[in-house]
Short mmCIF file of C-alpha atoms in Angstrom, two decimals:
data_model
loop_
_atom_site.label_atom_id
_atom_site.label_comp_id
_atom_site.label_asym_id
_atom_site.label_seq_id
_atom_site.Cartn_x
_atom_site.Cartn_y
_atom_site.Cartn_z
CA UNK A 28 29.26 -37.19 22.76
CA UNK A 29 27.95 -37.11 19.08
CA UNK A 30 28.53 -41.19 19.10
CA UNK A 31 26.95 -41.52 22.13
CA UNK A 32 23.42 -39.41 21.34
CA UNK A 33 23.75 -41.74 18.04
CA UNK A 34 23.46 -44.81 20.57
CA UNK A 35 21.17 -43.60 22.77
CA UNK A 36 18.92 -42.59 19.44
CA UNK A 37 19.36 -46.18 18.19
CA UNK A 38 18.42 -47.68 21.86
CA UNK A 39 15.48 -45.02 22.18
CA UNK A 40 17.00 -44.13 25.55
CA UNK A 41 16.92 -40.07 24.79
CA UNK A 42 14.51 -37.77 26.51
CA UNK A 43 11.76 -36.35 24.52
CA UNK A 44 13.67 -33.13 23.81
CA UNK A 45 16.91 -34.56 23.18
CA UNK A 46 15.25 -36.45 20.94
CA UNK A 47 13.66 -33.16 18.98
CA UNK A 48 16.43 -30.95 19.35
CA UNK A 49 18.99 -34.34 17.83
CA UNK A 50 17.00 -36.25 15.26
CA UNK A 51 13.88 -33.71 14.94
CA UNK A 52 13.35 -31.06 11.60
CA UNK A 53 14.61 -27.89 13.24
CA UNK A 54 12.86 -24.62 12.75
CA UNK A 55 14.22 -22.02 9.82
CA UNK A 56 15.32 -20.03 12.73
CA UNK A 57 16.55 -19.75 16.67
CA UNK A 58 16.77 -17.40 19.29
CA UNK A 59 17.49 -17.88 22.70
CA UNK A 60 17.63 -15.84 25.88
CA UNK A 61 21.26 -17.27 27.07
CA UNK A 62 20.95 -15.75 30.52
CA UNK A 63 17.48 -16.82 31.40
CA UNK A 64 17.53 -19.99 29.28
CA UNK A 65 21.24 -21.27 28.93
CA UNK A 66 20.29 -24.82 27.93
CA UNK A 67 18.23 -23.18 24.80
CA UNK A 68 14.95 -25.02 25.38
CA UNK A 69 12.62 -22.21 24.78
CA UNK A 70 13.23 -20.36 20.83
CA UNK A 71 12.01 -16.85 20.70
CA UNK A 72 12.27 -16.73 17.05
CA UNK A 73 8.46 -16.93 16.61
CA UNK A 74 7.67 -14.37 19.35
CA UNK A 75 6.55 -11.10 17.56
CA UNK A 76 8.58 -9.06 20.68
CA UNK A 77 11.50 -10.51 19.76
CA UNK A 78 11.28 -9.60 16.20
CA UNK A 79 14.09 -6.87 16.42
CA UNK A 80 16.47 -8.52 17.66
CA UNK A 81 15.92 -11.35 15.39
CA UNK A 82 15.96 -9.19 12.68
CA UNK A 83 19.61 -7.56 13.60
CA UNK A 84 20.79 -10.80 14.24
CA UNK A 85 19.58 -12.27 10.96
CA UNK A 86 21.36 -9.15 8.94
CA UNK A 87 24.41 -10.00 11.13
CA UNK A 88 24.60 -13.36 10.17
CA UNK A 89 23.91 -12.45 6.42
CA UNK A 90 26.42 -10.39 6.42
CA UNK A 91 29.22 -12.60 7.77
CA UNK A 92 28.26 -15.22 5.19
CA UNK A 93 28.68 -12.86 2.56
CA UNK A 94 31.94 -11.53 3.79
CA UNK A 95 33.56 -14.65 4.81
CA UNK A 96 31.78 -16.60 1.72
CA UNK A 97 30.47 -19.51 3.81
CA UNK A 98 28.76 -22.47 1.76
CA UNK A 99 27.94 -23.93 5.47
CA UNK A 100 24.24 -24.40 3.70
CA UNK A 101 25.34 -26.02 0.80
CA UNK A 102 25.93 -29.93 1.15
CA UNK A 103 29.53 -30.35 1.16
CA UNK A 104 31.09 -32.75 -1.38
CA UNK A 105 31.85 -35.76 -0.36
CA UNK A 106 34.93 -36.49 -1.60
CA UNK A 107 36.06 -33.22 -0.15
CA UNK A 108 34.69 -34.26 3.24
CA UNK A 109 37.12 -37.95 2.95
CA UNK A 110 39.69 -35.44 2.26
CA UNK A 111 39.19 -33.47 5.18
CA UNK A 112 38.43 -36.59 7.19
CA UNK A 113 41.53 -38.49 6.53
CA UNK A 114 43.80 -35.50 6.93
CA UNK A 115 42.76 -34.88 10.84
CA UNK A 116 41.45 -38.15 11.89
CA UNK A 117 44.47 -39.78 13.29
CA UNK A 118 45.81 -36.47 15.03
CA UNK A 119 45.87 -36.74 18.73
CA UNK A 120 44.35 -33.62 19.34
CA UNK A 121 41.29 -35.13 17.45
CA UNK A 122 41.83 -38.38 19.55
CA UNK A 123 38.52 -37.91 21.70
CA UNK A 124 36.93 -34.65 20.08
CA UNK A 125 33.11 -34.54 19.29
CA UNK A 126 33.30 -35.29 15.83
CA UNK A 127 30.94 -33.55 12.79
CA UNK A 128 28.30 -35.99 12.10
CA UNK A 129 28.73 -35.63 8.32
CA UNK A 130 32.05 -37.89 8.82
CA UNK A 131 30.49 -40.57 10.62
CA UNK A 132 29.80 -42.31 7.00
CA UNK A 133 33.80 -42.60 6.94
CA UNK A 134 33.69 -44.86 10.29
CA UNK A 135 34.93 -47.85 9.74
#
C-alpha cells in the first residue's frame, strides 16, 4: 500500500485528503472519535471539549514512552535502519507487508 500512495503521490492521482493526511505537515496532536469517525477524518485535538480526554491520553502516552524508553521521535540512525532492513527484508512473512517508509531509501 505504502508503494502504491508513493505512486499515486508521484502521478498526482490522490484525493485531496489523502493527499494531506500522506504528504501534508501533520498537527502536534490527534484525536479521533473511532466509533463515529472510524476513517479519522475529523481531529478533535483542537476542540476545547475534548480537552480531557486529550489530556489523559497525552499523560498515557508519556508515560509509556518513559517506561518502555521509546526514541520513536528521534530520527533513527541510518546505518541501524540498513541493519534492520537487511535482516527482515527477504523473509517471506515480509514478502508483501506494508513496509516503513524510512526503508524505502534501501530500494534498489
Amino acid at each position: 500500500m505504502v508503494k502504491d500512495m508513493h505512486r499515486l503521490h508521484q502521478e498526482g492521482k490522490l484525493t485531496a485528503y489523502q493527499e494531506k493526511h500522506w504528504f501534508g505537515e501533520r498537527p502536534a496532536e490527534e484525536l479521533y472519535d473511532l466509533e463515529n469517525d472510524p476513517h479519522q477524518l475529523y481531529n478533535l485535538a483542537t476542540i476545547n471539549d475534548f480537552n480531557d480526554i486529550l489530556l489523559k491520553h497525552r499523560t498515557l502516552l508519556n508515560s509509556w514512552i518513559k517506561k518502555s524508553e521509546d526514541r520513536g521521535e528521534l530520527p533513527e540512525d541510518t546505518i541501524q535502519l540498513k541493519a534492520t532492513f537487511e535482516l527482515w527484508k527477504d523473509r517471506a512473512v515480509f514478502k508483501n507487508a506494508d513496509m516503513n517508509p524510512e526503508y524505502g531509501q534501501f530500494l534498489e
